[in-house]
Amino acid sequence: MSSKNSTSSYGWVAKTFHWGMFFIILGQYWLGGNFKNEAYQGMGLGGYHFSVGLLILFMILLRFTWRAQNPVPEMPDGTSNLQAFAAHGLHMLFYLLLFALPAVGVAIVQAKGGTVSFFGLFSVPRFIEKAESTAELVVSMHGIFAKITLFCILLHIIIALYHHFGKKDNVLRRMLP
Ligand code: HEM
Ligand code: HEM
C-alpha cells in the first residue's frame, strides 16, 4: 500500500492518522469527563487530559500538512456538487475544531494559573494571564466545541455507514486498513 493518497484511495499515512486519532480522541473524551477540575498540576487524569490534548494538537497540524500535499480521493460517480461541498466542508471543520478545542483547553489551564505540561517532558510557554473572567469564557467555549465536535463525529459515522450499507460504494472501504 502506498504512503500517499491516490485519486481513488487513502494511503497508509492518512489511514494511520485517521484511525490512530479516532482512538486517541475517544480516550480524550473519557478523560475530559472524568478528571477532577481542581487537578491542574502533576500527572493525574487531568495531567493526562492536557498532555493527550497537546498530542492531538500536534497531530492535527502534521495531518493537515500531510493532507495539503496529497491528492484527495475523488467522490463516487453521481456525487452532486452540493454533496461534495458538504463532505469537504465537514472534513475541514474537523481540522478547525481539532485545532481550536485543544488550543482553548490550554487557555483554560493558563487562565486558571496552571501550567500545561506534555507528559512531564516540557511545558507550554505562558501566553495567557491568570484571570477568572478569561477562565469562565474559555471553559464554556471548550465545552461547546467539545459538543460540536462530538456531534460532527456522530454525523460523520452515520454518513460513512450510509455510504457502505445504503449506497454500497467504496467510500468506507478506501479509509479502512
Ligand atoms: C481534542 C482535544 C480535547 C477534547 C476532545 C477535550 C474534551 C473535553 C471534555 C469533553 C471536557 C468536559 C467538558 C465539560 O464538562 O463540559 C473537557 C474539560 C476540560 N478540558 Fe478538555 N479536551 C481537549 C483538549 C484539552 C486540552 C489540550 C486541555 C489543556 C491543556 C484541556 C483542558 C480541559 C480543562 C481544564 C477542562 C475542565 C473545564 C472545566 O473547568 O469545566 N482540554 N475537555
Ligand atoms: C474522532 C473521530 C473521527 C474524526 C475526527 C474523523 C475525521 C475525518 C477526516 C478529517 C476525514 C477526511 C480525510 C482526512 O483528511 O484524513 C475523514 C475521512 C473519512 N472518515 Fe473519519 N473521522 C472520525 C471517525 C470515523 C469513523 C468512526 C468512521 C467509520 C465509521 C470514519 C469514516 C471515514 C471515511 C469512510 C472517510 C473517507 C471519506 C471520503 O473518502 O470522502 N471516520 N474522517
PDB file of C-alpha atoms and ligand atoms in Angstrom:
ATOM      1  CA  MET A   1       0.000   0.000   0.000  1.00  0.00           C
ATOM      2  CA  SER A   2       1.267   3.436  -0.862  1.00  0.00           C
ATOM      3  CA  SER A   3       2.059   6.008   1.824  1.00  0.00           C
ATOM      4  CA  LYS A   4       0.493   8.770  -0.305  1.00  0.00           C
ATOM      5  CA  ASN A   5      -3.173   9.125  -1.234  1.00  0.00           C
ATOM      6  CA  SER A   6      -4.214   8.423  -4.806  1.00  0.00           C
ATOM      7  CA  THR A   7      -7.218   9.882  -6.645  1.00  0.00           C
ATOM      8  CA  SER A   8      -9.167   6.738  -5.669  1.00  0.00           C
ATOM      9  CA  SER A   9      -7.935   5.798  -2.162  1.00  0.00           C
ATOM     10  CA  TYR A  10      -6.213   6.985   1.009  1.00  0.00           C
ATOM     11  CA  GLY A  11      -2.583   5.956   1.598  1.00  0.00           C
ATOM     12  CA  TRP A  12      -1.379   4.359   4.833  1.00  0.00           C
ATOM     13  CA  VAL A  13      -0.207   7.649   6.395  1.00  0.00           C
ATOM     14  CA  ALA A  14      -3.688   9.228   6.144  1.00  0.00           C
ATOM     15  CA  LYS A  15      -5.273   5.987   7.405  1.00  0.00           C
ATOM     16  CA  THR A  16      -2.894   5.786  10.363  1.00  0.00           C
ATOM     17  CA  PHE A  17      -3.662   9.406  11.289  1.00  0.00           C
ATOM     18  CA  HIS A  18      -7.385   8.803  10.874  1.00  0.00           C
ATOM     19  CA  TRP A  19      -7.725   5.639  12.965  1.00  0.00           C
ATOM     20  CA  GLY A  20      -4.962   6.492  15.438  1.00  0.00           C
ATOM     21  CA  MET A  21      -6.574   9.841  16.189  1.00  0.00           C
ATOM     22  CA  PHE A  22     -10.013   8.221  16.373  1.00  0.00           C
ATOM     23  CA  PHE A  23      -8.968   6.086  19.369  1.00  0.00           C
ATOM     24  CA  ILE A  24      -6.945   8.897  20.976  1.00  0.00           C
ATOM     25  CA  ILE A  25      -9.934  11.266  20.686  1.00  0.00           C
ATOM     26  CA  LEU A  26     -12.269   8.674  22.249  1.00  0.00           C
ATOM     27  CA  GLY A  27      -9.861   8.372  25.193  1.00  0.00           C
ATOM     28  CA  GLN A  28      -9.656  12.154  25.398  1.00  0.00           C
ATOM     29  CA  TYR A  29     -13.430  12.475  25.786  1.00  0.00           C
ATOM     30  CA  TRP A  30     -13.313   9.904  28.569  1.00  0.00           C
ATOM     31  CA  LEU A  31     -10.511  11.809  30.347  1.00  0.00           C
ATOM     32  CA  GLY A  32     -12.315  15.147  29.856  1.00  0.00           C
ATOM     33  CA  GLY A  33     -15.427  13.817  31.541  1.00  0.00           C
ATOM     34  CA  ASN A  34     -13.603  12.062  34.388  1.00  0.00           C
ATOM     35  CA  PHE A  35     -10.778  14.215  35.701  1.00  0.00           C
ATOM     36  CA  LYS A  36     -11.341  16.479  38.678  1.00  0.00           C
ATOM     37  CA  ASN A  37     -11.279  20.145  37.679  1.00  0.00           C
ATOM     38  CA  GLU A  38      -9.102  21.122  40.651  1.00  0.00           C
ATOM     39  CA  ALA A  39      -6.181  18.956  39.493  1.00  0.00           C
ATOM     40  CA  TYR A  40      -4.204  21.463  37.443  1.00  0.00           C
ATOM     41  CA  GLN A  41      -0.755  20.179  38.425  1.00  0.00           C
ATOM     42  CA  GLY A  42       1.016  16.843  38.249  1.00  0.00           C
ATOM     43  CA  MET A  43       0.169  13.747  36.218  1.00  0.00           C
ATOM     44  CA  GLY A  44      -3.304  12.770  37.454  1.00  0.00           C
ATOM     45  CA  LEU A  45      -6.146  12.193  34.987  1.00  0.00           C
ATOM     46  CA  GLY A  46      -6.150  15.980  34.421  1.00  0.00           C
ATOM     47  CA  GLY A  47      -2.448  15.916  33.518  1.00  0.00           C
ATOM     48  CA  TYR A  48      -3.203  13.147  31.007  1.00  0.00           C
ATOM     49  CA  HIS A  49      -6.144  15.096  29.557  1.00  0.00           C
ATOM     50  CA  PHE A  50      -3.874  18.117  28.970  1.00  0.00           C
ATOM     51  CA  SER A  51      -0.968  16.031  27.582  1.00  0.00           C
ATOM     52  CA  VAL A  52      -3.151  13.942  25.270  1.00  0.00           C
ATOM     53  CA  GLY A  53      -4.876  17.167  24.164  1.00  0.00           C
ATOM     54  CA  LEU A  54      -1.490  18.636  23.212  1.00  0.00           C
ATOM     55  CA  LEU A  55      -0.695  15.424  21.327  1.00  0.00           C
ATOM     56  CA  ILE A  56      -3.952  15.861  19.363  1.00  0.00           C
ATOM     57  CA  LEU A  57      -2.965  19.471  18.620  1.00  0.00           C
ATOM     58  CA  PHE A  58       0.442  18.384  17.220  1.00  0.00           C
ATOM     59  CA  MET A  59      -1.072  15.508  15.277  1.00  0.00           C
ATOM     60  CA  ILE A  60      -3.754  17.639  13.639  1.00  0.00           C
ATOM     61  CA  LEU A  61      -1.116  20.114  12.407  1.00  0.00           C
ATOM     62  CA  LEU A  62       1.020  17.295  10.962  1.00  0.00           C
ATOM     63  CA  ARG A  63      -2.042  15.638   9.490  1.00  0.00           C
ATOM     64  CA  PHE A  64      -3.186  18.867   7.841  1.00  0.00           C
ATOM     65  CA  THR A  65       0.285  19.399   6.376  1.00  0.00           C
ATOM     66  CA  TRP A  66       0.246  15.852   5.026  1.00  0.00           C
ATOM     67  CA  ARG A  67      -3.235  16.280   3.570  1.00  0.00           C
ATOM     68  CA  ALA A  68      -2.239  19.532   1.850  1.00  0.00           C
ATOM     69  CA  GLN A  69       0.492  17.642  -0.047  1.00  0.00           C
ATOM     70  CA  ASN A  70      -1.699  14.767  -1.172  1.00  0.00           C
ATOM     71  CA  PRO A  71      -4.490  14.296  -3.668  1.00  0.00           C
ATOM     72  CA  VAL A  72      -7.929  13.970  -2.024  1.00  0.00           C
ATOM     73  CA  PRO A  73      -9.626  10.799  -3.341  1.00  0.00           C
ATOM     74  CA  GLU A  74     -12.441  11.616  -5.752  1.00  0.00           C
ATOM     75  CA  MET A  75     -16.098  11.339  -4.744  1.00  0.00           C
ATOM     76  CA  PRO A  76     -18.033   8.364  -6.186  1.00  0.00           C
ATOM     77  CA  ASP A  77     -19.743   8.832  -9.584  1.00  0.00           C
ATOM     78  CA  GLY A  78     -23.017  10.710  -9.319  1.00  0.00           C
ATOM     79  CA  THR A  79     -21.992  12.835  -6.325  1.00  0.00           C
ATOM     80  CA  SER A  80     -23.655  16.258  -6.619  1.00  0.00           C
ATOM     81  CA  ASN A  81     -21.673  19.461  -6.203  1.00  0.00           C
ATOM     82  CA  LEU A  82     -23.592  20.181  -3.028  1.00  0.00           C
ATOM     83  CA  GLN A  83     -22.713  16.767  -1.570  1.00  0.00           C
ATOM     84  CA  ALA A  84     -19.051  17.157  -2.498  1.00  0.00           C
ATOM     85  CA  PHE A  85     -19.038  20.602  -0.892  1.00  0.00           C
ATOM     86  CA  ALA A  86     -20.685  19.258   2.290  1.00  0.00           C
ATOM     87  CA  ALA A  87     -18.242  16.336   2.554  1.00  0.00           C
ATOM     88  CA  HIS A  88     -15.240  18.592   2.043  1.00  0.00           C
ATOM     89  CA  GLY A  89     -16.703  21.154   4.462  1.00  0.00           C
ATOM     90  CA  LEU A  90     -17.218  18.611   7.253  1.00  0.00           C
ATOM     91  CA  HIS A  91     -13.644  17.318   6.833  1.00  0.00           C
ATOM     92  CA  MET A  92     -12.264  20.868   7.003  1.00  0.00           C
ATOM     93  CA  LEU A  93     -14.454  21.606  10.033  1.00  0.00           C
ATOM     94  CA  PHE A  94     -12.785  18.660  11.827  1.00  0.00           C
ATOM     95  CA  TYR A  95      -9.366  20.220  11.223  1.00  0.00           C
ATOM     96  CA  LEU A  96     -10.581  23.568  12.546  1.00  0.00           C
ATOM     97  CA  LEU A  97     -12.267  22.074  15.635  1.00  0.00           C
ATOM     98  CA  LEU A  98      -9.416  19.718  16.475  1.00  0.00           C
ATOM     99  CA  PHE A  99      -7.113  22.734  16.460  1.00  0.00           C
ATOM    100  CA  ALA A 100      -9.419  25.142  18.343  1.00  0.00           C
ATOM    101  CA  LEU A 101     -10.588  22.668  21.017  1.00  0.00           C
ATOM    102  CA  PRO A 102      -7.128  21.836  22.440  1.00  0.00           C
ATOM    103  CA  ALA A 103      -5.914  25.450  21.964  1.00  0.00           C
ATOM    104  CA  VAL A 104      -8.831  26.673  24.087  1.00  0.00           C
ATOM    105  CA  GLY A 105      -8.018  23.882  26.577  1.00  0.00           C
ATOM    106  CA  VAL A 106      -4.502  25.281  27.027  1.00  0.00           C
ATOM    107  CA  ALA A 107      -6.055  28.721  27.555  1.00  0.00           C
ATOM    108  CA  ILE A 108      -8.263  27.339  30.382  1.00  0.00           C
ATOM    109  CA  VAL A 109      -5.335  25.931  32.331  1.00  0.00           C
ATOM    110  CA  GLN A 110      -3.269  29.098  31.876  1.00  0.00           C
ATOM    111  CA  ALA A 111      -6.179  31.424  32.761  1.00  0.00           C
ATOM    112  CA  LYS A 112      -6.597  29.398  35.959  1.00  0.00           C
ATOM    113  CA  GLY A 113      -2.910  29.965  36.733  1.00  0.00           C
ATOM    114  CA  GLY A 114      -1.784  26.399  35.984  1.00  0.00           C
ATOM    115  CA  THR A 115       0.920  25.086  33.656  1.00  0.00           C
ATOM    116  CA  VAL A 116       0.334  22.714  30.749  1.00  0.00           C
ATOM    117  CA  SER A 117       2.961  20.008  30.605  1.00  0.00           C
ATOM    118  CA  PHE A 118       3.458  17.438  27.844  1.00  0.00           C
ATOM    119  CA  PHE A 119       3.754  14.189  29.848  1.00  0.00           C
ATOM    120  CA  GLY A 120       6.223  15.965  32.155  1.00  0.00           C
ATOM    121  CA  LEU A 121       8.691  16.414  29.272  1.00  0.00           C
ATOM    122  CA  PHE A 122       8.252  20.147  28.654  1.00  0.00           C
ATOM    123  CA  SER A 123       5.771  22.918  29.438  1.00  0.00           C
ATOM    124  CA  VAL A 124       3.830  25.183  27.112  1.00  0.00           C
ATOM    125  CA  PRO A 125       5.050  28.796  27.429  1.00  0.00           C
ATOM    126  CA  ARG A 126       2.578  31.138  29.103  1.00  0.00           C
ATOM    127  CA  PHE A 127       0.628  33.257  26.624  1.00  0.00           C
ATOM    128  CA  ILE A 128      -2.480  33.946  28.713  1.00  0.00           C
ATOM    129  CA  GLU A 129      -2.511  35.720  32.053  1.00  0.00           C
ATOM    130  CA  LYS A 130      -4.270  34.331  35.072  1.00  0.00           C
ATOM    131  CA  ALA A 131      -7.785  35.838  35.157  1.00  0.00           C
ATOM    132  CA  GLU A 132     -11.050  34.334  36.373  1.00  0.00           C
ATOM    133  CA  SER A 133     -13.112  36.185  33.721  1.00  0.00           C
ATOM    134  CA  THR A 134     -10.983  34.701  30.900  1.00  0.00           C
ATOM    135  CA  ALA A 135     -11.207  31.268  32.530  1.00  0.00           C
ATOM    136  CA  GLU A 136     -15.011  31.380  32.584  1.00  0.00           C
ATOM    137  CA  LEU A 137     -15.152  32.317  28.913  1.00  0.00           C
ATOM    138  CA  VAL A 138     -12.729  29.632  27.708  1.00  0.00           C
ATOM    139  CA  VAL A 139     -14.300  26.923  29.893  1.00  0.00           C
ATOM    140  CA  SER A 140     -17.658  27.491  28.203  1.00  0.00           C
ATOM    141  CA  MET A 141     -16.010  27.624  24.743  1.00  0.00           C
ATOM    142  CA  HIS A 142     -14.210  24.325  25.462  1.00  0.00           C
ATOM    143  CA  GLY A 143     -17.469  22.667  26.493  1.00  0.00           C
ATOM    144  CA  ILE A 144     -19.327  23.955  23.416  1.00  0.00           C
ATOM    145  CA  PHE A 145     -16.514  22.998  20.996  1.00  0.00           C
ATOM    146  CA  ALA A 146     -16.325  19.522  22.566  1.00  0.00           C
ATOM    147  CA  LYS A 147     -20.080  19.054  21.991  1.00  0.00           C
ATOM    148  CA  ILE A 148     -19.983  20.374  18.412  1.00  0.00           C
ATOM    149  CA  THR A 149     -17.049  18.059  17.620  1.00  0.00           C
ATOM    150  CA  LEU A 150     -18.862  15.075  19.101  1.00  0.00           C
ATOM    151  CA  PHE A 151     -21.958  15.900  17.053  1.00  0.00           C
ATOM    152  CA  CYS A 152     -19.831  16.128  13.860  1.00  0.00           C
ATOM    153  CA  ILE A 153     -18.202  12.762  14.661  1.00  0.00           C
ATOM    154  CA  LEU A 154     -21.605  11.094  15.054  1.00  0.00           C
ATOM    155  CA  LEU A 155     -22.837  12.666  11.813  1.00  0.00           C
ATOM    156  CA  HIS A 156     -19.629  11.588  10.024  1.00  0.00           C
ATOM    157  CA  ILE A 157     -20.031   7.977  11.237  1.00  0.00           C
ATOM    158  CA  ILE A 158     -23.684   7.851  10.137  1.00  0.00           C
ATOM    159  CA  ILE A 159     -22.715   9.173   6.672  1.00  0.00           C
ATOM    160  CA  ALA A 160     -19.831   6.654   6.387  1.00  0.00           C
ATOM    161  CA  LEU A 161     -22.150   3.762   7.269  1.00  0.00           C
ATOM    162  CA  TYR A 162     -24.799   5.043   4.855  1.00  0.00           C
ATOM    163  CA  HIS A 163     -22.207   5.040   2.036  1.00  0.00           C
ATOM    164  CA  HIS A 164     -21.244   1.464   2.806  1.00  0.00           C
ATOM    165  CA  PHE A 165     -24.597  -0.161   3.577  1.00  0.00           C
ATOM    166  CA  GLY A 166     -27.003   2.204   1.788  1.00  0.00           C
ATOM    167  CA  LYS A 167     -25.230   3.393  -1.348  1.00  0.00           C
ATOM    168  CA  LYS A 168     -22.851   0.395  -1.377  1.00  0.00           C
ATOM    169  CA  ASP A 169     -19.936   2.441  -2.769  1.00  0.00           C
ATOM    170  CA  ASN A 170     -16.237   2.247  -1.808  1.00  0.00           C
ATOM    171  CA  VAL A 171     -16.115   5.364   0.418  1.00  0.00           C
ATOM    172  CA  LEU A 172     -15.780   3.435   3.710  1.00  0.00           C
ATOM    173  CA  ARG A 173     -13.503   0.729   2.284  1.00  0.00           C
ATOM    174  CA  ARG A 174     -10.944   3.208   0.986  1.00  0.00           C
ATOM    175  CA  MET A 175     -10.414   4.564   4.529  1.00  0.00           C
ATOM    176  CA  LEU A 176     -10.123   1.088   6.096  1.00  0.00           C
ATOM    177  CA  PRO A 177      -6.687  -0.504   6.762  1.00  0.00           C
TER     178      PRO A 177
HETATM  179  C1  HEM B   1      -9.287  17.453  21.167  1.00  0.00           C
HETATM  180  C2  HEM B   1      -8.885  17.651  22.400  1.00  0.00           C
HETATM  181  C3  HEM B   1      -9.808  17.770  23.586  1.00  0.00           C
HETATM  182  C4  HEM B   1     -11.058  17.239  23.810  1.00  0.00           C
HETATM  183  C5  HEM B   1     -11.901  16.353  22.889  1.00  0.00           C
HETATM  184  C6  HEM B   1     -11.477  17.695  25.131  1.00  0.00           C
HETATM  185  C7  HEM B   1     -12.682  17.358  25.732  1.00  0.00           C
HETATM  186  C8  HEM B   1     -13.083  17.778  26.985  1.00  0.00           C
HETATM  187  C9  HEM B   1     -14.345  17.472  27.586  1.00  0.00           C
HETATM  188  C10 HEM B   1     -15.442  16.579  26.971  1.00  0.00           C
HETATM  189  C11 HEM B   1     -14.396  18.089  28.788  1.00  0.00           C
HETATM  190  C12 HEM B   1     -15.555  18.099  29.794  1.00  0.00           C
HETATM  191  C13 HEM B   1     -16.342  19.352  29.455  1.00  0.00           C
HETATM  192  C14 HEM B   1     -17.479  19.609  30.373  1.00  0.00           C
HETATM  193  O1  HEM B   1     -17.562  19.024  31.440  1.00  0.00           O
HETATM  194  O2  HEM B   1     -18.287  20.489  29.990  1.00  0.00           O
HETATM  195  C15 HEM B   1     -13.156  18.808  28.957  1.00  0.00           C
HETATM  196  C16 HEM B   1     -12.836  19.582  30.056  1.00  0.00           C
HETATM  197  C17 HEM B   1     -11.625  20.221  30.216  1.00  0.00           C
HETATM  198  N1  HEM B   1     -10.557  20.192  29.338  1.00  0.00           N
HETATM  199 FE1  HEM B   1     -10.515  19.328  27.536  1.00  0.00          FE
HETATM  200  N2  HEM B   1     -10.477  18.460  25.681  1.00  0.00           N
HETATM  201  C18 HEM B   1      -9.445  18.529  24.771  1.00  0.00           C
HETATM  202  C19 HEM B   1      -8.232  19.173  24.941  1.00  0.00           C
HETATM  203  C20 HEM B   1      -7.840  19.839  26.091  1.00  0.00           C
HETATM  204  C21 HEM B   1      -6.537  20.432  26.333  1.00  0.00           C
HETATM  205  C22 HEM B   1      -5.364  20.433  25.354  1.00  0.00           C
HETATM  206  C23 HEM B   1      -6.574  20.981  27.575  1.00  0.00           C
HETATM  207  C24 HEM B   1      -5.491  21.717  28.345  1.00  0.00           C
HETATM  208  C25 HEM B   1      -4.228  21.730  28.036  1.00  0.00           C
HETATM  209  C26 HEM B   1      -7.885  20.753  28.110  1.00  0.00           C
HETATM  210  C27 HEM B   1      -8.311  21.194  29.354  1.00  0.00           C
HETATM  211  C28 HEM B   1      -9.543  20.970  29.891  1.00  0.00           C
HETATM  212  C29 HEM B   1      -9.978  21.505  31.176  1.00  0.00           C
HETATM  213  C30 HEM B   1      -9.156  22.393  32.108  1.00  0.00           C
HETATM  214  C31 HEM B   1     -11.292  21.050  31.370  1.00  0.00           C
HETATM  215  C32 HEM B   1     -12.207  21.341  32.569  1.00  0.00           C
HETATM  216  C33 HEM B   1     -13.012  22.570  32.274  1.00  0.00           C
HETATM  217  C34 HEM B   1     -13.873  22.939  33.451  1.00  0.00           C
HETATM  218  O3  HEM B   1     -13.364  23.625  34.324  1.00  0.00           O
HETATM  219  O4  HEM B   1     -15.038  22.505  33.469  1.00  0.00           O
HETATM  220  N3  HEM B   1      -8.637  20.043  27.192  1.00  0.00           N
HETATM  221  N4  HEM B   1     -12.369  18.599  27.835  1.00  0.00           N
HETATM  222  C1  HEM B   2     -12.736  11.061  16.050  1.00  0.00           C
HETATM  223  C2  HEM B   2     -13.485  10.630  15.062  1.00  0.00           C
HETATM  224  C3  HEM B   2     -13.233  10.961  13.614  1.00  0.00           C
HETATM  225  C4  HEM B   2     -12.687  12.073  13.044  1.00  0.00           C
HETATM  226  C5  HEM B   2     -12.198  13.348  13.732  1.00  0.00           C
HETATM  227  C6  HEM B   2     -12.649  11.845  11.602  1.00  0.00           C
HETATM  228  C7  HEM B   2     -12.149  12.756  10.660  1.00  0.00           C
HETATM  229  C8  HEM B   2     -12.048  12.525   9.317  1.00  0.00           C
HETATM  230  C9  HEM B   2     -11.445  13.412   8.353  1.00  0.00           C
HETATM  231  C10 HEM B   2     -10.826  14.769   8.689  1.00  0.00           C
HETATM  232  C11 HEM B   2     -11.521  12.825   7.132  1.00  0.00           C
HETATM  233  C12 HEM B   2     -11.017  13.371   5.798  1.00  0.00           C
HETATM  234  C13 HEM B   2      -9.789  12.619   5.391  1.00  0.00           C
HETATM  235  C14 HEM B   2      -8.567  13.154   6.090  1.00  0.00           C
HETATM  236  O1  HEM B   2      -8.279  14.364   5.950  1.00  0.00           O
HETATM  237  O2  HEM B   2      -7.891  12.372   6.785  1.00  0.00           O
HETATM  238  C15 HEM B   2     -12.195  11.563   7.316  1.00  0.00           C
HETATM  239  C16 HEM B   2     -12.473  10.659   6.319  1.00  0.00           C
HETATM  240  C17 HEM B   2     -13.218   9.522   6.487  1.00  0.00           C
HETATM  241  N1  HEM B   2     -13.700   9.013   7.688  1.00  0.00           N
HETATM  242 FE1  HEM B   2     -13.449   9.786   9.504  1.00  0.00          FE
HETATM  243  N2  HEM B   2     -13.181  10.602  11.334  1.00  0.00           N
HETATM  244  C18 HEM B   2     -13.552  10.020  12.535  1.00  0.00           C
HETATM  245  C19 HEM B   2     -14.119   8.778  12.707  1.00  0.00           C
HETATM  246  C20 HEM B   2     -14.561   7.955  11.704  1.00  0.00           C
HETATM  247  C21 HEM B   2     -15.252   6.695  11.878  1.00  0.00           C
HETATM  248  C22 HEM B   2     -15.573   6.036  13.227  1.00  0.00           C
HETATM  249  C23 HEM B   2     -15.530   6.217  10.631  1.00  0.00           C
HETATM  250  C24 HEM B   2     -16.244   4.948  10.205  1.00  0.00           C
HETATM  251  C25 HEM B   2     -17.371   4.535  10.700  1.00  0.00           C
HETATM  252  C26 HEM B   2     -14.985   7.161   9.678  1.00  0.00           C
HETATM  253  C27 HEM B   2     -15.043   7.034   8.320  1.00  0.00           C
HETATM  254  C28 HEM B   2     -14.417   7.852   7.409  1.00  0.00           C
HETATM  255  C29 HEM B   2     -14.382   7.609   5.978  1.00  0.00           C
HETATM  256  C30 HEM B   2     -15.062   6.445   5.255  1.00  0.00           C
HETATM  257  C31 HEM B   2     -13.639   8.652   5.403  1.00  0.00           C
HETATM  258  C32 HEM B   2     -13.328   8.856   3.907  1.00  0.00           C
HETATM  259  C33 HEM B   2     -14.310   9.830   3.335  1.00  0.00           C
HETATM  260  C34 HEM B   2     -14.045  10.100   1.877  1.00  0.00           C
HETATM  261  O3  HEM B   2     -13.381   9.307   1.226  1.00  0.00           O
HETATM  262  O4  HEM B   2     -14.518  11.144   1.377  1.00  0.00           O
HETATM  263  N3  HEM B   2     -14.402   8.206  10.365  1.00  0.00           N
HETATM  264  N4  HEM B   2     -12.507  11.387   8.656  1.00  0.00           N
END
